[in-house]
Amino acid sequence: MKKSALFTVAVPTLLLLMIAVAGSQEEIEFVDNSDFSNAQRPPSVFRHEEHNEIAELEDCAECHHIYDDNGQKLEDESSEDQRCSECHESRSSGRKPSLTRAYHVNCKGCHLKQKKGPFLCGECHVKQ
Ligand code: HEC
Ligand code: HEC
Ligand code: HEC
Ligand code: HEC
C-alpha cells in the first residue's frame, strides 16, 4: 500500500519538476506579449541568448534595470528575475513609460542609436 502511494505522488511530482526545468532552459524566441490584453501585432522576434551575443551586450541591466526613488539607475544591480510588465503597466506613470513604450524605447532606441538591428515594424513583429 505504502509503495503505491509513493508512486502515485512522487513520480508525477518528479515528472512535473523535470518538465519545469526543461521549460526554463528553453531559449526565448519571441517576446511574451500575453500582458497586452488586445495585441495588435504578432509578438516581436527576440532570441535572447543569440541576440545578446551578436549585439555584444554583457550588462544585463542594459535591459533588466533597477532605478532608485530618485530615478537613478543602480550600477551592479539588475532585475532579470522580474518581467518588464511587473513594473511597466499599460499606461505610463511619471518618468516610467508604458509597457509598449518601454519596449520600443529600449529595443528600437538602441537599434537606431547603434544603426544596427531592425527598426521597421514588420522586422520585429514578423508575421508567423
Ligand atoms: C523593477 C522595476 C522595473 C523593471 C523590472 C523594468 N523597469 Fe523599465 N523602468 C523602471 C522605472 C522605475 C523607470 C523610470 C526611471 C526614471 O525615473 O527615469 C523605468 C524606465 C524605463 C525606460 C525609460 C528610461 C530608459 O532606460 O531608457 C525604458 C525604455 C524601460 N524602462 C524599459 C524596460 C524594459 C524593456 C524592461 C524589461 C526588460 C524593464 N524596463 C524592466 C522600472 C522597471
Ligand atoms: C537586450 C535586452 C536584454 C538584455 C541585455 C538581457 N535581457 Fe534578459 N530578457 C530580456 C527581455 C525583453 C526578456 C523578456 C521579459 C518579459 O517577458 O517581461 C528577458 C527575459 C529574461 C529572463 C526570464 C525568461 C527566461 O529566460 O526564463 C531571464 C532569466 C533573463 N532575461 C536573464 C538575463 C541575464 C542573466 C542577462 C545578462 C547576462 C540578460 N537577461 C540580458 C531582455 C534582455
Ligand atoms: C543596447 C542595444 C540593444 C538593445 C537594448 C536591443 N538590441 Fe536588438 N540588436 C542590437 C544590435 C547591435 C543588433 C545587431 C547585431 C548585428 O547584427 O551585428 C541587434 C539585432 C536585433 C535583431 C536582429 C538579429 C536577431 O537576433 O534576430 C532583432 C530581431 C532584435 N535586435 C530585436 C530586439 C528586441 C525585440 C529588443 C528589445 C527587447 C532589442 N533587440 C534590444 C542591439 C540592441
Ligand atoms: C525593435 C523591435 C520593434 C520594432 C521595430 C517595433 N516594435 Fe512594436 N513592440 C516590440 C516589442 C518587443 C513589443 C512587446 C510585445 C511584443 O513583442 O509584441 C512591442 C509591442 C508593440 C505593440 C503593443 C502590443 C500589441 O501587439 O498590440 C504595438 C501596438 C506595437 N508594438 C506596434 C508597433 C508598430 C506600429 C511598429 C512600427 C512603427 C513597431 N511596433 C515597431 C518591438 C518592436
GROMACS .gro file of C-alpha atoms and ligand atoms in nm:
model
  300
    1MET     CA    1   0.000   0.000   0.000
    2LYS     CA    2   0.271   0.243   0.104
    3LYS     CA    3   0.475   0.175  -0.205
    4SER     CA    4   0.192   0.253  -0.447
    5ALA     CA    5   0.118   0.578  -0.264
    6LEU     CA    6   0.479   0.675  -0.316
    7PHE     CA    7   0.445   0.609  -0.687
    8THR     CA    8   0.118   0.797  -0.732
    9VAL     CA    9   0.259   1.106  -0.560
   10ALA     CA   10   0.634   1.105  -0.609
   11VAL     CA   11   0.650   1.001  -0.974
   12PRO     CA   12   0.411   1.265  -1.113
   13THR     CA   13   0.581   1.530  -0.895
   14LEU     CA   14   0.918   1.433  -1.033
   15LEU     CA   15   0.786   1.440  -1.389
   16LEU     CA   16   0.640   1.788  -1.336
   17LEU     CA   17   0.971   1.908  -1.196
   18MET     CA   18   1.157   1.772  -1.498
   19ILE     CA   19   0.918   1.948  -1.734
   20ALA     CA   20   0.957   2.272  -1.539
   21VAL     CA   21   1.338   2.254  -1.554
   22ALA     CA   22   1.340   2.171  -1.925
   23GLY     CA   23   1.099   2.462  -1.990
   24SER     CA   24   1.309   2.719  -1.808
   25GLN     CA   25   1.614   2.628  -2.015
   26GLU     CA   26   1.437   2.679  -2.340
   27GLU     CA   27   1.565   2.978  -2.532
   28ILE     CA   28   1.326   3.274  -2.566
   29GLU     CA   29   1.244   3.323  -2.935
   30PHE     CA   30   0.967   3.583  -2.914
   31VAL     CA   31   0.879   3.842  -2.653
   32ASP     CA   32   0.588   3.712  -2.447
   33ASN     CA   33   0.303   3.951  -2.536
   34SER     CA   34   0.040   3.791  -2.310
   35ASP     CA   35   0.028   4.104  -2.091
   36PHE     CA   36  -0.124   4.302  -2.380
   37SER     CA   37  -0.494   4.233  -2.350
   38ASN     CA   38  -0.568   4.302  -2.715
   39ALA     CA   39  -0.245   4.254  -2.907
   40GLN     CA   40  -0.247   4.427  -3.249
   41ARG     CA   41   0.074   4.273  -3.379
   42PRO     CA   42   0.244   3.935  -3.376
   43PRO     CA   43   0.497   3.918  -3.090
   44SER     CA   44   0.844   4.053  -3.169
   45VAL     CA   45   1.126   3.817  -3.257
   46PHE     CA   46   1.387   3.812  -2.985
   47ARG     CA   47   1.625   3.520  -2.947
   48HIS     CA   48   1.757   3.629  -2.609
   49GLU     CA   49   2.094   3.449  -2.588
   50GLU     CA   50   2.178   3.473  -2.957
   51HIS     CA   51   2.072   3.839  -2.971
   52ASN     CA   52   2.281   3.943  -2.673
   53GLU     CA   53   2.580   3.756  -2.807
   54ILE     CA   54   2.580   3.912  -3.154
   55ALA     CA   55   2.489   4.254  -3.013
   56GLU     CA   56   2.772   4.214  -2.760
   57LEU     CA   57   2.555   4.301  -2.462
   58GLU     CA   58   2.714   4.179  -2.143
   59ASP     CA   59   2.544   4.407  -1.892
   60CYS     CA   60   2.207   4.252  -1.804
   61ALA     CA   61   2.095   4.588  -1.662
   62GLU     CA   62   2.108   4.735  -2.013
   63CYS     CA   63   1.753   4.597  -2.029
   64HIS     CA   64   1.684   4.448  -1.683
   65HIS     CA   65   1.740   4.772  -1.493
   66ILE     CA   66   1.664   4.891  -1.142
   67TYR     CA   67   1.618   5.259  -1.050
   68ASP     CA   68   1.617   5.412  -0.705
   69ASP     CA   69   1.345   5.652  -0.587
   70ASN     CA   70   1.532   5.948  -0.740
   71GLY     CA   71   1.531   5.792  -1.084
   72GLN     CA   72   1.900   5.698  -1.068
   73LYS     CA   73   1.985   5.373  -1.238
   74LEU     CA   74   2.163   5.145  -0.992
   75GLU     CA   75   2.502   5.015  -1.105
   76ASP     CA   76   2.574   4.648  -1.042
   77GLU     CA   77   2.209   4.564  -0.987
   78SER     CA   78   1.968   4.404  -1.228
   79SER     CA   79   1.612   4.280  -1.239
   80GLU     CA   80   1.620   3.973  -1.465
   81ASP     CA   81   1.411   3.789  -1.206
   82GLN     CA   82   1.123   4.025  -1.289
   83ARG     CA   83   0.925   4.072  -1.606
   84CYS     CA   84   0.915   4.418  -1.766
   85SER     CA   85   0.539   4.411  -1.708
   86GLU     CA   86   0.583   4.380  -1.332
   87CYS     CA   87   0.693   4.746  -1.332
   88HIS     CA   88   0.572   4.884  -1.667
   89GLU     CA   89   0.195   4.895  -1.699
   90SER     CA   90  -0.042   4.972  -1.983
   91ARG     CA   91  -0.016   5.344  -1.900
   92SER     CA   92   0.296   5.543  -1.823
   93SER     CA   93   0.339   5.693  -1.477
   94GLY     CA   94   0.579   5.981  -1.422
   95ARG     CA   95   0.906   5.902  -1.597
   96LYS     CA   96   0.822   5.535  -1.618
   97PRO     CA   97   0.700   5.462  -1.971
   98SER     CA   98   0.405   5.237  -2.055
   99LEU     CA   99   0.489   4.875  -2.140
  100THR     CA  100   0.466   4.931  -2.516
  101ARG     CA  101   0.685   5.241  -2.498
  102ALA     CA  102   0.929   5.068  -2.263
  103TYR     CA  103   0.987   4.802  -2.527
  104HIS     CA  104   1.001   5.042  -2.819
  105VAL     CA  105   1.237   5.285  -2.647
  106ASN     CA  106   1.459   5.003  -2.522
  107CYS     CA  107   1.469   4.789  -2.837
  108LYS     CA  108   1.424   5.036  -3.121
  109GLY     CA  109   1.609   5.311  -2.934
  110CYS     CA  110   1.928   5.109  -2.918
  111HIS     CA  111   1.899   4.988  -3.277
  112LEU     CA  112   1.861   5.345  -3.402
  113LYS     CA  113   2.142   5.470  -3.181
  114GLN     CA  114   2.381   5.197  -3.293
  115LYS     CA  115   2.249   5.196  -3.652
  116LYS     CA  116   2.229   4.818  -3.620
  117GLY     CA  117   1.935   4.586  -3.574
  118PRO     CA  118   1.577   4.619  -3.703
  119PHE     CA  119   1.367   4.935  -3.667
  120LEU     CA  120   1.076   4.875  -3.909
  121CYS     CA  121   0.752   4.738  -3.758
  122GLY     CA  122   0.747   4.424  -3.969
  123GLU     CA  123   1.110   4.339  -3.899
  124CYS     CA  124   1.036   4.285  -3.530
  125HIS     CA  125   0.664   4.198  -3.544
  126VAL     CA  126   0.718   3.926  -3.802
  127LYS     CA  127   0.405   3.755  -3.936
  128GLN     CA  128   0.410   3.387  -3.849
  129HEC     C1  129   1.189   4.678  -1.105
  129HEC     C2  130   1.104   4.757  -1.193
  129HEC     C3  131   1.139   4.764  -1.340
  129HEC     C4  132   1.159   4.658  -1.426
  129HEC     C5  133   1.155   4.510  -1.396
  129HEC     C6  134   1.180   4.717  -1.556
  129HEC     N1  135   1.174   4.854  -1.548
  129HEC    FE1  136   1.200   4.986  -1.700
  129HEC     N2  137   1.184   5.143  -1.568
  129HEC     C7  138   1.150   5.132  -1.436
  129HEC     C8  139   1.141   5.267  -1.377
  129HEC     C9  140   1.107   5.298  -1.232
  129HEC    C10  141   1.169   5.358  -1.480
  129HEC    C11  142   1.172   5.512  -1.470
  129HEC    C12  143   1.310   5.558  -1.437
  129HEC    C13  144   1.318   5.708  -1.416
  129HEC     O1  145   1.272   5.755  -1.312
  129HEC     O2  146   1.368   5.776  -1.507
  129HEC    C14  147   1.195   5.278  -1.599
  129HEC    C15  148   1.229   5.331  -1.723
  129HEC    C16  149   1.238   5.259  -1.840
  129HEC    C17  150   1.267   5.317  -1.969
  129HEC    C18  151   1.295   5.464  -1.999
  129HEC    C19  152   1.433   5.501  -1.949
  129HEC    C20  153   1.538   5.424  -2.021
  129HEC     O3  154   1.606   5.340  -1.954
  129HEC     O4  155   1.553   5.439  -2.142
  129HEC    C21  156   1.266   5.212  -2.059
  129HEC    C22  157   1.292   5.222  -2.207
  129HEC    C23  158   1.237   5.088  -1.985
  129HEC     N3  159   1.222   5.121  -1.851
  129HEC    C24  160   1.229   4.962  -2.041
  129HEC    C25  161   1.221   4.841  -1.967
  129HEC    C26  162   1.223   4.707  -2.024
  129HEC    C27  163   1.230   4.676  -2.171
  129HEC    C28  164   1.217   4.619  -1.919
  129HEC    C29  165   1.223   4.467  -1.922
  129HEC    C30  166   1.337   4.408  -1.995
  129HEC    C31  167   1.210   4.697  -1.798
  129HEC     N4  168   1.212   4.830  -1.830
  129HEC    C32  169   1.203   4.645  -1.670
  129HEC    C33  170   1.131   5.015  -1.367
  129HEC    C34  171   1.148   4.886  -1.418
  130HEC     C1  172   1.858   4.348  -2.500
  130HEC     C2  173   1.785   4.340  -2.375
  130HEC     C3  174   1.822   4.231  -2.278
  130HEC     C4  175   1.947   4.202  -2.225
  130HEC     C5  176   2.080   4.271  -2.250
  130HEC     C6  177   1.926   4.090  -2.133
  130HEC     N1  178   1.794   4.053  -2.135
  130HEC    FE1  179   1.709   3.903  -2.028
  130HEC     N2  180   1.527   3.941  -2.112
  130HEC     C7  181   1.500   4.047  -2.198
  130HEC     C8  182   1.359   4.051  -2.228
  130HEC     C9  183   1.289   4.151  -2.316
  130HEC    C10  184   1.301   3.942  -2.158
  130HEC    C11  185   1.153   3.906  -2.152
  130HEC    C12  186   1.095   3.993  -2.042
  130HEC    C13  187   0.946   3.978  -2.022
  130HEC     O1  188   0.884   3.891  -2.084
  130HEC     O2  189   0.891   4.054  -1.939
  130HEC    C14  190   1.409   3.876  -2.085
  130HEC    C15  191   1.393   3.766  -2.002
  130HEC    C16  192   1.492   3.714  -1.922
  130HEC    C17  193   1.473   3.606  -1.826
  130HEC    C18  194   1.343   3.535  -1.796
  130HEC    C19  195   1.299   3.445  -1.906
  130HEC    C20  196   1.378   3.316  -1.913
  130HEC     O3  197   1.477   3.308  -1.992
  130HEC     O4  198   1.341   3.220  -1.845
  130HEC    C21  199   1.593   3.582  -1.766
  130HEC    C22  200   1.625   3.479  -1.659
  130HEC    C23  201   1.689   3.677  -1.823
  130HEC     N3  202   1.624   3.754  -1.919
  130HEC    C24  203   1.820   3.686  -1.787
  130HEC    C25  204   1.913   3.775  -1.840
  130HEC    C26  205   2.052   3.783  -1.797
  130HEC    C27  206   2.116   3.697  -1.688
  130HEC    C28  207   2.111   3.880  -1.874
  130HEC    C29  208   2.255   3.925  -1.874
  130HEC    C30  209   2.355   3.823  -1.895
  130HEC    C31  210   2.007   3.933  -1.964
  130HEC     N4  211   1.890   3.867  -1.940
  130HEC    C32  212   2.027   4.032  -2.058
  130HEC    C33  213   1.592   4.136  -2.247
  130HEC    C34  214   1.727   4.138  -2.221
  131HEC     C1  215   2.168   4.808  -2.614
  131HEC     C2  216   2.140   4.777  -2.752
  131HEC     C3  217   2.024   4.685  -2.791
  131HEC     C4  218   1.905   4.666  -2.727
  131HEC     C5  219   1.858   4.725  -2.596
  131HEC     C6  220   1.829   4.574  -2.811
  131HEC     N1  221   1.900   4.541  -2.922
  131HEC    FE1  222   1.837   4.419  -3.077
  131HEC     N2  223   2.016   4.441  -3.166
  131HEC     C7  224   2.120   4.521  -3.122
  131HEC     C8  225   2.229   4.515  -3.218
  131HEC     C9  226   2.363   4.587  -3.207
  131HEC    C10  227   2.186   4.428  -3.321
  131HEC    C11  228   2.263   4.390  -3.449
  131HEC    C12  229   2.356   4.278  -3.424
  131HEC    C13  230   2.433   4.250  -3.552
  131HEC     O1  231   2.370   4.204  -3.647
  131HEC     O2  232   2.551   4.281  -3.553
  131HEC    C14  233   2.051   4.383  -3.284
  131HEC    C15  234   1.976   4.296  -3.362
  131HEC    C16  235   1.845   4.260  -3.338
  131HEC    C17  236   1.765   4.170  -3.420
  131HEC    C18  237   1.810   4.102  -3.549
  131HEC    C19  238   1.903   3.988  -3.517
  131HEC    C20  239   1.836   3.877  -3.446
  131HEC     O3  240   1.875   3.847  -3.331
  131HEC     O4  241   1.739   3.819  -3.499
  131HEC    C21  242   1.641   4.161  -3.360
  131HEC    C22  243   1.523   4.080  -3.407
  131HEC    C23  244   1.645   4.244  -3.241
  131HEC     N3  245   1.771   4.303  -3.230
  131HEC    C24  246   1.539   4.260  -3.154
  131HEC    C25  247   1.546   4.330  -3.033
  131HEC    C26  248   1.436   4.340  -2.938
  131HEC    C27  249   1.299   4.280  -2.955
  131HEC    C28  250   1.484   4.414  -2.833
  131HEC    C29  251   1.412   4.458  -2.708
  131HEC    C30  252   1.352   4.353  -2.627
  131HEC    C31  253   1.621   4.452  -2.863
  131HEC     N4  254   1.656   4.399  -2.986
  131HEC    C32  255   1.702   4.530  -2.780
  131HEC    C33  256   2.123   4.597  -3.009
  131HEC    C34  257   2.021   4.606  -2.914
  132HEC     C1  258   1.298   4.662  -3.247
  132HEC     C2  259   1.179   4.583  -3.245
  132HEC     C3  260   1.045   4.652  -3.265
  132HEC     C4  261   1.008   4.738  -3.366
  132HEC     C5  262   1.092   4.789  -3.482
  132HEC     C6  263   0.868   4.771  -3.343
  132HEC     N1  264   0.823   4.706  -3.230
  132HEC    FE1  265   0.635   4.711  -3.157
  132HEC     N2  266   0.693   4.602  -2.996
  132HEC     C7  267   0.816   4.543  -2.982
  132HEC     C8  268   0.816   4.461  -2.862
  132HEC     C9  269   0.933   4.381  -2.809
  132HEC    C10  270   0.686   4.473  -2.805
  132HEC    C11  271   0.634   4.400  -2.681
  132HEC    C12  272   0.530   4.290  -2.717
  132HEC    C13  273   0.551   4.221  -2.847
  132HEC     O1  274   0.657   4.163  -2.872
  132HEC     O2  275   0.458   4.228  -2.931
  132HEC    C14  276   0.611   4.562  -2.893
  132HEC    C15  277   0.478   4.599  -2.874
  132HEC    C16  278   0.401   4.665  -2.965
  132HEC    C17  279   0.258   4.692  -2.951
  132HEC    C18  280   0.175   4.655  -2.830
  132HEC    C19  281   0.134   4.510  -2.837
  132HEC    C20  282   0.035   4.480  -2.947
  132HEC     O3  283   0.063   4.388  -3.029
  132HEC     O4  284  -0.071   4.546  -2.955
  132HEC    C21  285   0.217   4.755  -3.065
  132HEC    C22  286   0.076   4.803  -3.099
  132HEC    C23  287   0.335   4.771  -3.149
  132HEC     N3  288   0.445   4.715  -3.085
  132HEC    C24  289   0.334   4.832  -3.273
  132HEC    C25  290   0.447   4.860  -3.348
  132HEC    C26  291   0.448   4.942  -3.470
  132HEC    C27  292   0.323   5.001  -3.535
  132HEC    C28  293   0.577   4.949  -3.510
  132HEC    C29  294   0.635   5.028  -3.627
  132HEC    C30  295   0.606   5.170  -3.626
  132HEC    C31  296   0.658   4.871  -3.415
  132HEC     N4  297   0.575   4.821  -3.319
  132HEC    C32  298   0.794   4.854  -3.423
  132HEC    C33  299   0.923   4.555  -3.066
  132HEC    C34  300   0.929   4.632  -3.179
   0.00000   0.00000   0.00000
